[in-house]
DNA sequence: GTTCGCGCTTGATCTGGGTCAAGGATAGCA
DNA sequence: TGCTATCCTTGACCCAGATCAAGCGCGAAC
């Protein structure tokens, strides 16, 4: 249905936007050169599937720009999102043949891919890569556990507020704005994708967003552009007034 | 309420029951000696809290025997279990001060602890430890994502069947019995702990277990001793007839 | 400009699992 | 040998969120 966009320009790690946050963050010049030798870029259109669950995956890589999702699907079609991949996040698992999940681009997406075999070799030889990957994986595990609380115990309203607060804060750190007081951002997900993330139906998502808007917790311009007048208020609605869910 | 049991006997890594599965699995004799120098054993009684969420943690370690749980609690008391720690599982996160979760012993528990500072030093110097920990963390992340599907999309009956099938299979591999056909095991969790794991109430857990018993999917002797006459049947009830959730 | 399709909203109704409440079984202990 | 505490079961009722259904708004294609 879509065809992959080829990306003509070569990229230099030196001015890579995710250089200091991705799996290569700890690498020195020499190690970067090694990575450079096995890397290539791929672009995907919004909606395009990057890998199907169960399919052979001959690469691993980092999200450079755009957003992708990890989802699991049951035989009868029920689906649960299990990961939201933002720029600098890592895709794939060294030492595993196939993908355990569907990976789908929800916006236009650029990935920095490494051929798997040589990457696995580097994992063994250059501890900086393995160390950074461990750190990132531990962060993702924390995020996954935070989501288990959201999925298992929070109400629909709290779930929506939790998701909004996470996106708001991620967006703030990405644009280096202070994550407090008034925040403005665009929702990178459809109502259906939010529902899949939160274990809800899209109707419930829609209703709860309308309710938060009616109650003045958020303002909406169009369907995607959100203003949060008071982050603390949103966090209270999310059920965690201290500091709640962080993504990877 | 409880007091910690001191463990007089010294343990030798050579005849450690979790030697080949724990974080030390890849270590050679020399590395084991290094670990041996910074390790000590601690025992806890069933019900005792190992660490409180937020508390300083000056050790990391492996579960040697018994079962512990990781739980998160909201201000109003709602709790969600986010990890079930069986023998060989790792507790704690290198590079973090406090614990993010409550760790509670659900049965009598023995842990092999490493002082954190020297362990972190070893993480940098001996890649075998870091490599094994990465592998284990990736497995835990997969398990967490499997549970996100259970929490977000499965019915109460499917949730119970999922939990039973996981415990059944874990128990089978632990005792080196084939995980097929007829299985017999003891539930290591109270109804309330199961509810906390599955995002249900204890009443619903009780009702669904009764229903599965009534329908012949399981047999019960007392409240804890379970017989699964047909694992495939249980897996179908769990909503995944192929191969479903694996723990860490 | 019209039509299509997709993403979204809103209403009406239904239901799975929560809540409240009343016991039963077992084990430890005086 | 009963007392108490913990864990579990079962019933009656209720409600948050699912399901079913109708329709809106807007951008893209013709």
CSV table of N, CA, C and O in Angstrom, one decimal, chain B residues 117-226:
chain,number,residue,atom,x,y,z
B,117,UNK,N,28.0,-0.6,45.4
B,117,UNK,CA,29.1,0.1,44.9
B,117,UNK,C,30.1,-0.9,44.2
B,117,UNK,O,30.4,-0.7,43.0
B,118,UNK,N,30.6,-1.9,44.9
B,118,UNK,CA,31.6,-2.8,44.2
B,118,UNK,C,30.9,-3.5,43.0
B,118,UNK,O,31.6,-3.8,42.0
B,119,UNK,N,29.6,-3.8,43.1
B,119,UNK,CA,28.9,-4.5,42.0
B,119,UNK,C,28.9,-3.6,40.8
B,119,UNK,O,29.2,-4.0,39.7
B,120,UNK,N,28.7,-2.3,41.0
B,120,UNK,CA,28.7,-1.4,39.9
B,120,UNK,C,30.1,-1.3,39.3
B,120,UNK,O,30.2,-1.2,38.0
B,121,UNK,N,31.0,-1.4,40.1
B,121,UNK,CA,32.4,-1.4,39.6
B,121,UNK,C,32.6,-2.6,38.7
B,121,UNK,O,33.2,-2.5,37.6
B,122,UNK,N,32.2,-3.7,39.1
B,122,UNK,CA,32.3,-5.0,38.3
B,122,UNK,C,31.6,-4.9,37.0
B,122,UNK,O,32.0,-5.4,36.0
B,123,UNK,N,30.4,-4.2,37.1
B,123,UNK,CA,29.6,-4.0,35.8
B,123,UNK,C,30.4,-3.4,34.7
B,123,UNK,O,30.3,-3.7,33.6
B,124,UNK,N,31.3,-2.4,35.1
B,124,UNK,CA,32.1,-1.7,34.2
B,124,UNK,C,33.3,-2.6,33.7
B,124,UNK,O,33.6,-2.6,32.5
B,125,UNK,N,33.8,-3.3,34.7
B,125,UNK,CA,35.1,-4.0,34.4
B,125,UNK,C,34.9,-5.4,33.8
B,125,UNK,O,35.7,-5.8,33.0
B,126,UNK,N,33.9,-6.1,34.2
B,126,UNK,CA,33.7,-7.5,33.7
B,126,UNK,C,32.5,-7.6,32.8
B,126,UNK,O,31.4,-7.6,33.4
B,127,UNK,N,32.7,-7.6,31.5
B,127,UNK,CA,31.5,-7.6,30.6
B,127,UNK,C,30.6,-8.7,30.8
B,127,UNK,O,29.4,-8.6,30.5
B,128,UNK,N,31.0,-9.9,31.3
B,128,UNK,CA,30.1,-11.0,31.5
B,128,UNK,C,29.0,-10.7,32.4
B,128,UNK,O,27.9,-11.2,32.1
B,129,UNK,N,29.2,-9.9,33.4
B,129,UNK,CA,28.1,-9.6,34.3
B,129,UNK,C,27.1,-8.7,33.6
B,129,UNK,O,25.9,-8.9,33.6
B,130,UNK,N,27.6,-7.6,32.9
B,130,UNK,CA,26.8,-6.7,32.3
B,130,UNK,C,26.0,-7.3,31.1
B,130,UNK,O,24.8,-7.1,30.9
B,131,UNK,N,26.6,-8.2,30.4
B,131,UNK,CA,26.0,-8.9,29.3
B,131,UNK,C,24.8,-9.8,29.8
B,131,UNK,O,23.7,-9.7,29.2
B,132,UNK,N,25.1,-10.5,30.8
B,132,UNK,CA,24.0,-11.3,31.4
B,132,UNK,C,22.8,-10.5,31.9
B,132,UNK,O,21.7,-10.8,31.7
B,133,UNK,N,23.2,-9.4,32.5
B,133,UNK,CA,22.1,-8.5,33.1
B,133,UNK,C,21.3,-7.9,32.0
B,133,UNK,O,20.1,-7.8,32.1
B,134,UNK,N,22.0,-7.5,30.9
B,134,UNK,CA,21.2,-7.0,29.7
B,134,UNK,C,20.2,-8.0,29.2
B,134,UNK,O,19.1,-7.8,29.0
B,135,UNK,N,20.7,-9.3,29.1
B,135,UNK,CA,19.9,-10.4,28.6
B,135,UNK,C,18.7,-10.6,29.5
B,135,UNK,O,17.5,-10.7,29.0
B,136,UNK,N,18.9,-10.6,30.8
B,136,UNK,CA,17.8,-10.8,31.7
B,136,UNK,C,16.8,-9.6,31.7
B,136,UNK,O,15.6,-9.8,31.8
B,137,UNK,N,17.4,-8.4,31.5
B,137,UNK,CA,16.5,-7.2,31.5
B,137,UNK,C,15.6,-7.2,30.3
B,137,UNK,O,14.5,-6.9,30.3
B,138,UNK,N,16.2,-7.6,29.1
B,138,UNK,CA,15.4,-7.7,27.9
B,138,UNK,C,14.3,-8.8,28.1
B,138,UNK,O,13.2,-8.6,27.6
B,139,UNK,N,14.6,-9.9,28.7
B,139,UNK,CA,13.6,-10.9,29.0
B,139,UNK,C,12.5,-10.3,29.9
B,139,UNK,O,11.3,-10.6,29.6
B,140,UNK,N,12.9,-9.6,30.9
B,140,UNK,CA,11.9,-9.0,31.8
B,140,UNK,C,11.0,-8.0,31.1
B,140,UNK,O,9.8,-7.9,31.3
B,141,UNK,N,11.6,-7.3,30.1
B,141,UNK,CA,10.9,-6.3,29.4
B,141,UNK,C,9.8,-7.0,28.5
B,141,UNK,O,8.7,-6.6,28.4
B,142,UNK,N,10.2,-8.1,27.9
B,142,UNK,CA,9.3,-8.9,27.1
B,142,UNK,C,8.1,-9.4,28.0
B,142,UNK,O,7.0,-9.3,27.6
B,143,UNK,N,8.5,-9.9,29.2
B,143,UNK,CA,7.4,-10.3,30.1
B,143,UNK,C,6.5,-9.2,30.5
B,143,UNK,O,5.3,-9.4,30.5
B,144,UNK,N,7.1,-8.0,30.7
B,144,UNK,CA,6.2,-6.9,31.1
B,144,UNK,C,5.3,-6.5,30.0
B,144,UNK,O,4.1,-6.2,30.2
B,145,UNK,N,5.8,-6.6,28.7
B,145,UNK,CA,4.9,-6.3,27.6
B,145,UNK,C,3.8,-7.3,27.4
B,145,UNK,O,2.7,-6.9,27.0
B,146,UNK,N,4.1,-8.5,27.7
B,146,UNK,CA,3.1,-9.6,27.6
B,146,UNK,C,2.0,-9.3,28.6
B,146,UNK,O,0.8,-9.4,28.4
B,147,UNK,N,2.4,-8.8,29.8
B,147,UNK,CA,1.5,-8.5,30.9
B,147,UNK,C,0.7,-7.3,30.5
B,147,UNK,O,-0.5,-7.1,31.0
B,148,UNK,N,1.2,-6.3,29.7
B,148,UNK,CA,0.4,-5.2,29.3
B,148,UNK,C,-0.8,-5.6,28.5
B,148,UNK,O,-1.9,-5.1,28.6
B,149,UNK,N,-0.6,-6.6,27.6
B,149,UNK,CA,-1.7,-7.2,26.9
B,149,UNK,C,-2.7,-7.8,27.8
B,149,UNK,O,-3.9,-7.6,27.6
B,150,UNK,N,-2.2,-8.6,28.8
B,150,UNK,CA,-3.1,-9.2,29.7
B,150,UNK,C,-4.0,-8.2,30.5
B,150,UNK,O,-5.2,-8.3,30.5
B,151,UNK,N,-3.3,-7.1,31.0
B,151,UNK,CA,-4.0,-6.1,31.8
B,151,UNK,C,-4.9,-5.3,30.9
B,151,UNK,O,-6.0,-4.9,31.4
B,152,UNK,N,-4.5,-5.0,29.7
B,152,UNK,CA,-5.3,-4.0,28.9
B,152,UNK,C,-6.4,-4.6,28.2
B,152,UNK,O,-7.4,-4.0,28.0
B,153,UNK,N,-6.3,-5.9,27.8
B,153,UNK,CA,-7.3,-6.4,26.8
B,153,UNK,C,-7.9,-7.7,27.2
B,153,UNK,O,-8.9,-8.1,26.5
B,154,UNK,N,-7.5,-8.4,28.2
B,154,UNK,CA,-8.1,-9.7,28.5
B,154,UNK,C,-9.2,-9.6,29.5
B,154,UNK,O,-9.2,-8.7,30.3
B,155,UNK,N,-10.2,-10.6,29.4
B,155,UNK,CA,-11.3,-10.6,30.3
B,155,UNK,C,-10.7,-11.3,31.6
B,155,UNK,O,-9.6,-11.8,31.7
B,156,UNK,N,-11.5,-11.2,32.7
B,156,UNK,CA,-11.2,-11.7,34.0
B,156,UNK,C,-10.8,-13.2,33.9
B,156,UNK,O,-9.8,-13.7,34.4
B,157,UNK,N,-11.6,-14.0,33.1
B,157,UNK,CA,-11.4,-15.4,33.0
B,157,UNK,C,-10.1,-15.6,32.3
B,157,UNK,O,-9.3,-16.5,32.7
B,158,UNK,N,-9.8,-14.9,31.2
B,158,UNK,CA,-8.6,-15.0,30.5
B,158,UNK,C,-7.4,-14.6,31.3
B,158,UNK,O,-6.3,-15.2,31.2
B,159,UNK,N,-7.5,-13.6,32.1
B,159,UNK,CA,-6.5,-13.2,33.0
B,159,UNK,C,-6.0,-14.3,34.0
B,159,UNK,O,-4.9,-14.6,34.1
B,160,UNK,N,-7.0,-14.9,34.6
B,160,UNK,CA,-6.7,-16.0,35.5
B,160,UNK,C,-6.1,-17.1,34.8
B,160,UNK,O,-5.0,-17.7,35.3
B,161,UNK,N,-6.6,-17.5,33.7
B,161,UNK,CA,-6.1,-18.6,32.9
B,161,UNK,C,-4.6,-18.3,32.5
B,161,UNK,O,-3.7,-19.2,32.5
B,162,UNK,N,-4.4,-17.0,32.1
B,162,UNK,CA,-3.0,-16.6,31.8
B,162,UNK,C,-2.0,-16.8,32.9
B,162,UNK,O,-1.0,-17.4,32.8
B,163,UNK,N,-2.5,-16.3,34.1
B,163,UNK,CA,-1.6,-16.4,35.3
B,163,UNK,C,-1.3,-17.9,35.6
B,163,UNK,O,-0.2,-18.3,35.9
B,164,UNK,N,-2.4,-18.7,35.6
B,164,UNK,CA,-2.2,-20.1,35.9
B,164,UNK,C,-1.3,-20.8,34.9
B,164,UNK,O,-0.4,-21.6,35.3
B,165,UNK,N,-1.4,-20.5,33.6
B,165,UNK,CA,-0.5,-21.1,32.7
B,165,UNK,C,0.9,-20.7,32.8
B,165,UNK,O,1.8,-21.5,32.7
B,166,UNK,N,1.1,-19.5,33.2
B,166,UNK,CA,2.5,-19.0,33.4
B,166,UNK,C,3.1,-19.7,34.6
B,166,UNK,O,4.2,-20.2,34.6
B,167,UNK,N,2.4,-19.7,35.7
B,167,UNK,CA,2.9,-20.4,36.9
B,167,UNK,C,3.1,-21.9,36.6
B,167,UNK,O,4.2,-22.5,37.0
B,168,UNK,N,2.2,-22.5,35.9
B,168,UNK,CA,2.3,-23.9,35.6
B,168,UNK,C,3.6,-24.2,34.8
B,168,UNK,O,4.4,-25.1,35.1
B,169,UNK,N,3.8,-23.3,33.8
B,169,UNK,CA,5.0,-23.6,32.9
B,169,UNK,C,6.3,-23.3,33.7
B,169,UNK,O,7.3,-24.0,33.5
B,170,UNK,N,6.3,-22.2,34.5
B,170,UNK,CA,7.5,-21.8,35.2
B,170,UNK,C,7.8,-23.0,36.2
B,170,UNK,O,9.0,-23.4,36.3
B,171,UNK,N,6.8,-23.5,36.8
B,171,UNK,CA,7.0,-24.6,37.8
B,171,UNK,C,7.5,-25.8,37.1
B,171,UNK,O,8.4,-26.5,37.6
B,172,UNK,N,7.0,-26.1,35.9
B,172,UNK,CA,7.4,-27.3,35.1
B,172,UNK,C,8.9,-27.1,34.7
B,172,UNK,O,9.7,-28.1,34.9
B,173,UNK,N,9.3,-26.0,34.3
B,173,UNK,CA,10.7,-25.8,33.9
B,173,UNK,C,11.6,-25.9,35.1
B,173,UNK,O,12.7,-26.4,35.0
B,174,UNK,N,11.2,-25.3,36.2
B,174,UNK,CA,12.0,-25.4,37.4
B,174,UNK,C,12.2,-26.8,37.9
B,174,UNK,O,13.3,-27.1,38.4
B,175,UNK,N,11.2,-27.6,37.8
B,175,UNK,CA,11.3,-29.0,38.2
B,175,UNK,C,11.7,-30.0,37.0
B,175,UNK,O,11.6,-31.2,37.2
B,176,UNK,N,12.0,-29.4,35.9
B,176,UNK,CA,12.4,-30.2,34.7
B,176,UNK,C,11.4,-31.2,34.3
B,176,UNK,O,11.8,-32.3,33.9
B,177,UNK,N,10.2,-30.8,34.4
B,177,UNK,CA,9.1,-31.7,33.9
B,177,UNK,C,8.6,-31.2,32.6
B,177,UNK,O,8.7,-29.9,32.4
B,178,UNK,N,8.1,-32.0,31.7
B,178,UNK,CA,7.6,-31.5,30.5
B,178,UNK,C,6.4,-30.6,30.7
B,178,UNK,O,5.5,-31.0,31.4
B,179,UNK,N,6.4,-29.5,30.0
B,179,UNK,CA,5.3,-28.5,30.2
B,179,UNK,C,4.1,-28.8,29.2
B,179,UNK,O,3.8,-28.0,28.3
B,180,UNK,N,3.6,-30.0,29.3
B,180,UNK,CA,2.5,-30.4,28.4
B,180,UNK,C,1.6,-31.4,29.1
B,180,UNK,O,2.0,-32.0,30.1
B,181,UNK,N,0.4,-31.6,28.6
B,181,UNK,CA,-0.5,-32.6,29.1
B,181,UNK,C,-0.9,-32.2,30.6
B,181,UNK,O,-1.2,-31.1,30.8
B,182,UNK,N,-0.8,-33.1,31.5
B,182,UNK,CA,-1.2,-32.9,32.9
B,182,UNK,C,-0.2,-32.2,33.7
B,182,UNK,O,1.0,-32.6,33.7
B,183,UNK,N,-0.5,-31.2,34.5
B,183,UNK,CA,0.4,-30.5,35.3
B,183,UNK,C,-0.2,-30.3,36.7
B,183,UNK,O,-1.4,-30.1,36.9
B,184,UNK,N,0.7,-30.4,37.7
B,184,UNK,CA,0.3,-30.3,39.1
B,184,UNK,C,1.2,-29.3,39.8
B,184,UNK,O,2.5,-29.4,39.6
B,185,UNK,N,0.7,-28.3,40.5
B,185,UNK,CA,1.6,-27.4,41.2
B,185,UNK,C,0.8,-26.7,42.3
B,185,UNK,O,-0.4,-26.8,42.4
B,186,UNK,N,1.5,-25.9,43.1
B,186,UNK,CA,0.9,-25.1,44.1
B,186,UNK,C,1.0,-23.7,43.8
B,186,UNK,O,2.0,-23.2,43.3
B,187,UNK,N,-0.1,-23.0,44.1
B,187,UNK,CA,-0.2,-21.5,43.8
B,187,UNK,C,0.7,-20.8,44.8
B,187,UNK,O,0.5,-21.0,46.1
B,188,UNK,N,1.6,-20.0,44.4
B,188,UNK,CA,2.5,-19.4,45.4
B,188,UNK,C,1.9,-18.0,45.9
B,188,UNK,O,2.6,-17.3,46.6
B,189,UNK,N,0.7,-17.7,45.4
B,189,UNK,CA,0.1,-16.4,45.7
B,189,UNK,C,-1.2,-16.5,46.4
B,189,UNK,O,-2.0,-17.5,46.1
B,190,UNK,N,-1.6,-15.6,47.2
B,190,UNK,CA,-2.9,-15.5,47.8
B,190,UNK,C,-3.9,-15.0,46.7
B,190,UNK,O,-3.4,-14.4,45.7
B,191,UNK,N,-5.1,-15.1,46.9
B,191,UNK,CA,-6.1,-14.5,45.9
B,191,UNK,C,-5.9,-13.0,45.8
B,191,UNK,O,-6.0,-12.5,44.7
B,192,UNK,N,-5.6,-12.4,46.9
B,192,UNK,CA,-5.4,-10.9,46.8
B,192,UNK,C,-4.2,-10.6,46.0
B,192,UNK,O,-4.2,-9.6,45.2
B,193,UNK,N,-3.1,-11.4,46.1
B,193,UNK,CA,-1.9,-11.1,45.3
B,193,UNK,C,-2.1,-11.3,43.9
B,193,UNK,O,-1.7,-10.6,43.0
B,194,UNK,N,-2.9,-12.4,43.6
B,194,UNK,CA,-3.3,-12.6,42.2
B,194,UNK,C,-4.1,-11.4,41.6
B,194,UNK,O,-3.9,-11.0,40.5
B,195,UNK,N,-5.0,-10.9,42.4
B,195,UNK,CA,-5.8,-9.8,42.0
B,195,UNK,C,-4.9,-8.6,41.7
B,195,UNK,O,-5.1,-7.9,40.7
B,196,UNK,N,-3.9,-8.4,42.6
B,196,UNK,CA,-3.0,-7.3,42.4
B,196,UNK,C,-2.2,-7.4,41.1
B,196,UNK,O,-1.8,-6.5,40.5
B,197,UNK,N,-1.9,-8.7,40.8
B,197,UNK,CA,-1.1,-8.9,39.6
B,197,UNK,C,-2.0,-8.6,38.4
B,197,UNK,O,-1.5,-8.1,37.4
B,198,UNK,N,-3.3,-9.0,38.4
B,198,UNK,CA,-4.1,-9.0,37.2
B,198,UNK,C,-5.0,-7.8,37.1
B,198,UNK,O,-5.7,-7.7,36.1
B,199,UNK,N,-4.9,-6.9,38.0
B,199,UNK,CA,-5.8,-5.7,38.0
B,199,UNK,C,-7.2,-6.0,38.2
B,199,UNK,O,-8.1,-5.5,37.5
B,200,UNK,N,-7.5,-7.0,39.1
B,200,UNK,CA,-8.8,-7.4,39.5
B,200,UNK,C,-9.0,-7.2,41.0
B,200,UNK,O,-8.1,-6.8,41.7
B,201,UNK,N,-10.2,-7.5,41.4
B,201,UNK,CA,-10.5,-7.6,42.9
B,201,UNK,C,-10.3,-9.1,43.3
B,201,UNK,O,-10.5,-10.0,42.5
B,202,UNK,N,-10.1,-9.3,44.6
B,202,UNK,CA,-10.0,-10.7,45.0
B,202,UNK,C,-11.3,-11.4,44.9
B,202,UNK,O,-11.2,-12.7,44.7
B,203,UNK,N,-12.4,-10.8,45.0
B,203,UNK,CA,-13.7,-11.5,44.8
B,203,UNK,C,-13.8,-12.0,43.3
B,203,UNK,O,-14.2,-13.2,43.1
B,204,UNK,N,-13.4,-11.2,42.4
B,204,UNK,CA,-13.4,-11.7,41.0
B,204,UNK,C,-12.5,-12.8,40.7
B,204,UNK,O,-12.8,-13.8,40.0
B,205,UNK,N,-11.3,-12.7,41.3
B,205,UNK,CA,-10.3,-13.8,41.2
B,205,UNK,C,-11.0,-15.1,41.8
B,205,UNK,O,-11.0,-16.2,41.1
B,206,UNK,N,-11.6,-15.0,42.9
B,206,UNK,CA,-12.2,-16.2,43.6
B,206,UNK,C,-13.3,-16.8,42.7
B,206,UNK,O,-13.3,-18.0,42.4
B,207,UNK,N,-14.1,-15.9,42.2
B,207,UNK,CA,-15.2,-16.4,41.3
B,207,UNK,C,-14.7,-17.0,40.0
B,207,UNK,O,-15.3,-18.1,39.6
B,208,UNK,N,-13.7,-16.4,39.4
B,208,UNK,CA,-13.2,-17.0,38.2
B,208,UNK,C,-12.5,-18.3,38.4
B,208,UNK,O,-12.6,-19.2,37.5
B,209,UNK,N,-11.8,-18.4,39.5
B,209,UNK,CA,-11.2,-19.7,39.8
B,209,UNK,C,-12.2,-20.8,40.0
B,209,UNK,O,-12.2,-21.9,39.5
B,210,UNK,N,-13.3,-20.4,40.7
B,210,UNK,CA,-14.4,-21.4,40.9
B,210,UNK,C,-15.0,-21.8,39.6
B,210,UNK,O,-15.3,-22.9,39.3
B,211,UNK,N,-15.2,-20.8,38.7
B,211,UNK,CA,-15.8,-21.1,37.4
B,211,UNK,C,-14.9,-22.0,36.5
B,211,UNK,O,-15.4,-22.9,35.9
B,212,UNK,N,-13.6,-21.8,36.6
B,212,UNK,CA,-12.7,-22.6,35.8
B,212,UNK,C,-12.7,-24.1,36.4
B,212,UNK,O,-12.6,-25.0,35.6
B,213,UNK,N,-12.8,-24.2,37.7
B,213,UNK,CA,-12.9,-25.5,38.3
B,213,UNK,C,-14.2,-26.1,37.9
B,213,UNK,O,-14.3,-27.3,37.5
B,214,UNK,N,-15.3,-25.4,38.0
B,214,UNK,CA,-16.7,-25.9,37.6
B,214,UNK,C,-16.6,-26.4,36.2
B,214,UNK,O,-17.2,-27.5,35.9
B,215,UNK,N,-15.9,-25.7,35.3
B,215,UNK,CA,-15.9,-26.1,33.9
B,215,UNK,C,-14.9,-27.1,33.6
B,215,UNK,O,-14.7,-27.5,32.4
B,216,UNK,N,-14.1,-27.6,34.6
B,216,UNK,CA,-13.2,-28.7,34.4
B,216,UNK,C,-11.9,-28.3,33.8
B,216,UNK,O,-11.1,-29.2,33.4
B,217,UNK,N,-11.6,-27.0,33.7
B,217,UNK,CA,-10.3,-26.5,33.2
B,217,UNK,C,-9.2,-26.8,34.2
B,217,UNK,O,-8.1,-27.1,33.8
B,218,UNK,N,-9.5,-26.7,35.4
B,218,UNK,CA,-8.6,-27.0,36.5
B,218,UNK,C,-9.3,-27.8,37.6
B,218,UNK,O,-10.5,-27.9,37.6
B,219,UNK,N,-8.5,-28.6,38.4
B,219,UNK,CA,-9.0,-29.2,39.6
B,219,UNK,C,-8.3,-28.6,40.8
B,219,UNK,O,-7.1,-28.2,40.7
B,220,UNK,N,-9.0,-28.5,41.9
B,220,UNK,CA,-8.5,-27.8,43.1
B,220,UNK,C,-8.5,-28.8,44.3
B,220,UNK,O,-9.5,-29.5,44.5
B,221,UNK,N,-7.4,-28.9,45.0
B,221,UNK,CA,-7.4,-29.6,46.3
B,221,UNK,C,-7.0,-28.6,47.3
B,221,UNK,O,-5.9,-28.0,47.3
B,222,UNK,N,-7.9,-28.3,48.2
B,222,UNK,CA,-7.6,-27.2,49.1
B,222,UNK,C,-7.7,-25.9,48.3
B,222,UNK,O,-8.4,-25.9,47.3
B,223,UNK,N,-7.1,-24.9,48.8
B,223,UNK,CA,-7.2,-23.6,48.1
B,223,UNK,C,-6.0,-23.3,47.1
B,223,UNK,O,-6.1,-22.4,46.3
B,224,UNK,N,-4.9,-24.1,47.3
B,224,UNK,CA,-3.7,-23.7,46.6
B,224,UNK,C,-3.2,-24.8,45.7
B,224,UNK,O,-2.5,-24.5,44.8
B,225,UNK,N,-3.6,-26.0,45.9
B,225,UNK,CA,-3.0,-27.1,45.1
B,225,UNK,C,-3.8,-27.3,43.8
B,225,UNK,O,-5.0,-27.7,43.9
B,226,UNK,N,-3.2,-27.1,42.7
B,226,UNK,CA,-3.9,-27.1,41.4
B,226,UNK,C,-3.5,-28.2,40.5
B,226,UNK,O,-2.3,-28.5,40.4
